[in-house]
């Protein structure tokens, strides 16, 4: 969890801390940062879904419920480490076919950084993105076979560097 004294738009908690030190402490839970990041990712054009397996299925169900933003499911699909002043974020995404992946990754990083830093005052120091699948329109067999990972060559050494 993050403990901050000032929730301004800056990344430092020292600004204005003289007046707020005696008035209490604000604690931001990890799941709050994960939810903010998840919503920012989900709102990024070109992202089909976030998370794999159970978190992806839960996100699909809660996203279809009326009045639900899917924020709690989005938070479970995003892993965060939150310190006193900084946050690091890991996420798995499925992208829409035709999306330029490296540009999408940059856009995700920008959206998440802006949202988390603005809402929490924490500095986002790292966002790791794993693109695990591509959604092809009309391909409705969204089974969980996307969890295959690693090398498919059967050998122990990597094929590429």
mmCIF file of N, CA and C in Angstrom, residues 9 11 36-37 40-41 44 87 89 105-127:
data_model
loop_
_atom_site.group_PDB
_atom_site.id
_atom_site.type_symbol
_atom_site.label_atom_id
_atom_site.label_comp_id
_atom_site.label_asym_id
_atom_site.label_seq_id
_atom_site.Cartn_x
_atom_site.Cartn_y
_atom_site.Cartn_z
ATOM 1 N N UNK A 9 -1.209 16.658 -8.230
ATOM 2 C CA UNK A 9 -0.912 16.042 -9.516
ATOM 3 C C UNK A 9 0.566 15.727 -9.682
ATOM 4 N N UNK A 11 4.366 14.100 -8.596
ATOM 5 C CA UNK A 11 4.739 12.765 -8.152
ATOM 6 C C UNK A 11 5.448 12.768 -6.821
ATOM 7 N N UNK A 36 -7.614 1.443 -11.192
ATOM 8 C CA UNK A 36 -7.409 2.640 -12.020
ATOM 9 C C UNK A 36 -6.671 2.264 -13.300
ATOM 10 N N UNK A 37 -5.597 1.479 -13.160
ATOM 11 C CA UNK A 37 -4.827 1.059 -14.332
ATOM 12 C C UNK A 37 -5.674 0.196 -15.255
ATOM 13 N N UNK A 40 -8.078 2.313 -17.284
ATOM 14 C CA UNK A 40 -7.348 3.065 -18.312
ATOM 15 C C UNK A 40 -6.956 2.155 -19.478
ATOM 16 N N UNK A 41 -6.554 0.932 -19.176
ATOM 17 C CA UNK A 41 -6.181 -0.023 -20.235
ATOM 18 C C UNK A 41 -7.405 -0.413 -21.048
ATOM 19 N N UNK A 44 -8.514 1.926 -23.721
ATOM 20 C CA UNK A 44 -7.561 2.204 -24.791
ATOM 21 C C UNK A 44 -7.997 1.499 -26.067
ATOM 22 N N UNK A 87 4.815 3.296 -8.162
ATOM 23 C CA UNK A 87 4.055 2.094 -8.491
ATOM 24 C C UNK A 87 4.625 1.459 -9.758
ATOM 25 N N UNK A 89 3.545 -1.688 -12.626
ATOM 26 C CA UNK A 89 2.327 -2.354 -13.080
ATOM 27 C C UNK A 89 2.658 -3.403 -14.123
ATOM 28 N N UNK A 105 1.130 -0.414 -27.144
ATOM 29 C CA UNK A 105 1.833 -0.511 -25.859
ATOM 30 C C UNK A 105 2.224 0.877 -25.357
ATOM 31 N N UNK A 106 2.714 1.718 -26.244
ATOM 32 C CA UNK A 106 3.060 3.093 -25.860
ATOM 33 C C UNK A 106 1.824 3.855 -25.390
ATOM 34 N N UNK A 107 0.704 3.664 -26.097
ATOM 35 C CA UNK A 107 -0.545 4.330 -25.743
ATOM 36 C C UNK A 107 -1.063 3.848 -24.389
ATOM 37 N N UNK A 108 -0.981 2.540 -24.153
ATOM 38 C CA UNK A 108 -1.390 1.990 -22.858
ATOM 39 C C UNK A 108 -0.548 2.612 -21.750
ATOM 40 N N UNK A 109 0.764 2.652 -21.960
ATOM 41 C CA UNK A 109 1.647 3.219 -20.934
ATOM 42 C C UNK A 109 1.299 4.682 -20.648
ATOM 43 N N UNK A 110 1.001 5.444 -21.689
ATOM 44 C CA UNK A 110 0.637 6.846 -21.509
ATOM 45 C C UNK A 110 -0.670 6.976 -20.738
ATOM 46 N N UNK A 111 -1.700 6.215 -21.146
ATOM 47 C CA UNK A 111 -3.007 6.299 -20.479
ATOM 48 C C UNK A 111 -2.920 5.880 -19.019
ATOM 49 N N UNK A 112 -2.221 4.783 -18.753
ATOM 50 C CA UNK A 112 -2.117 4.288 -17.383
ATOM 51 C C UNK A 112 -1.322 5.260 -16.519
ATOM 52 N N UNK A 113 -0.207 5.728 -17.039
ATOM 53 C CA UNK A 113 0.614 6.669 -16.280
ATOM 54 C C UNK A 113 -0.181 7.922 -15.942
ATOM 55 N N UNK A 114 -0.862 8.489 -16.929
ATOM 56 C CA UNK A 114 -1.662 9.694 -16.694
ATOM 57 C C UNK A 114 -2.733 9.450 -15.639
ATOM 58 N N UNK A 115 -3.461 8.350 -15.755
ATOM 59 C CA UNK A 115 -4.556 8.068 -14.824
ATOM 60 C C UNK A 115 -4.044 7.824 -13.407
ATOM 61 N N UNK A 116 -3.055 6.963 -13.265
ATOM 62 C CA UNK A 116 -2.557 6.624 -11.928
ATOM 63 C C UNK A 116 -1.881 7.821 -11.273
ATOM 64 N N UNK A 117 -1.031 8.524 -12.004
ATOM 65 C CA UNK A 117 -0.332 9.661 -11.403
ATOM 66 C C UNK A 117 -1.290 10.792 -11.052
ATOM 67 N N UNK A 118 -2.275 11.043 -11.899
ATOM 68 C CA UNK A 118 -3.236 12.109 -11.631
ATOM 69 C C UNK A 118 -4.113 11.779 -10.428
ATOM 70 N N UNK A 119 -4.599 10.540 -10.369
ATOM 71 C CA UNK A 119 -5.548 10.183 -9.314
ATOM 72 C C UNK A 119 -4.899 9.864 -7.970
ATOM 73 N N UNK A 120 -3.655 9.400 -7.982
ATOM 74 C CA UNK A 120 -3.041 8.967 -6.724
ATOM 75 C C UNK A 120 -1.845 9.797 -6.284
ATOM 76 N N UNK A 121 -1.194 10.489 -7.217
ATOM 77 C CA UNK A 121 0.022 11.209 -6.886
ATOM 78 C C UNK A 121 1.255 10.323 -6.872
ATOM 79 N N UNK A 122 1.084 9.022 -7.133
ATOM 80 C CA UNK A 122 2.217 8.099 -7.189
ATOM 81 C C UNK A 122 2.919 8.223 -8.531
ATOM 82 N N UNK A 123 4.223 8.033 -8.545
ATOM 83 C CA UNK A 123 4.983 8.012 -9.789
ATOM 84 C C UNK A 123 4.953 6.589 -10.345
ATOM 85 N N UNK A 124 4.517 6.440 -11.590
ATOM 86 C CA UNK A 124 4.536 5.131 -12.243
ATOM 87 C C UNK A 124 5.918 4.951 -12.862
ATOM 88 N N UNK A 125 6.676 3.990 -12.339
ATOM 89 C CA UNK A 125 8.053 3.810 -12.776
ATOM 90 C C UNK A 125 8.200 2.722 -13.829
ATOM 91 N N UNK A 126 7.195 1.843 -13.952
ATOM 92 C CA UNK A 126 7.327 0.735 -14.896
ATOM 93 C C UNK A 126 5.953 0.169 -15.215
ATOM 94 N N UNK A 127 5.727 -0.096 -16.502
ATOM 95 C CA UNK A 127 4.512 -0.791 -16.926
ATOM 96 C C UNK A 127 4.941 -1.891 -17.883
#
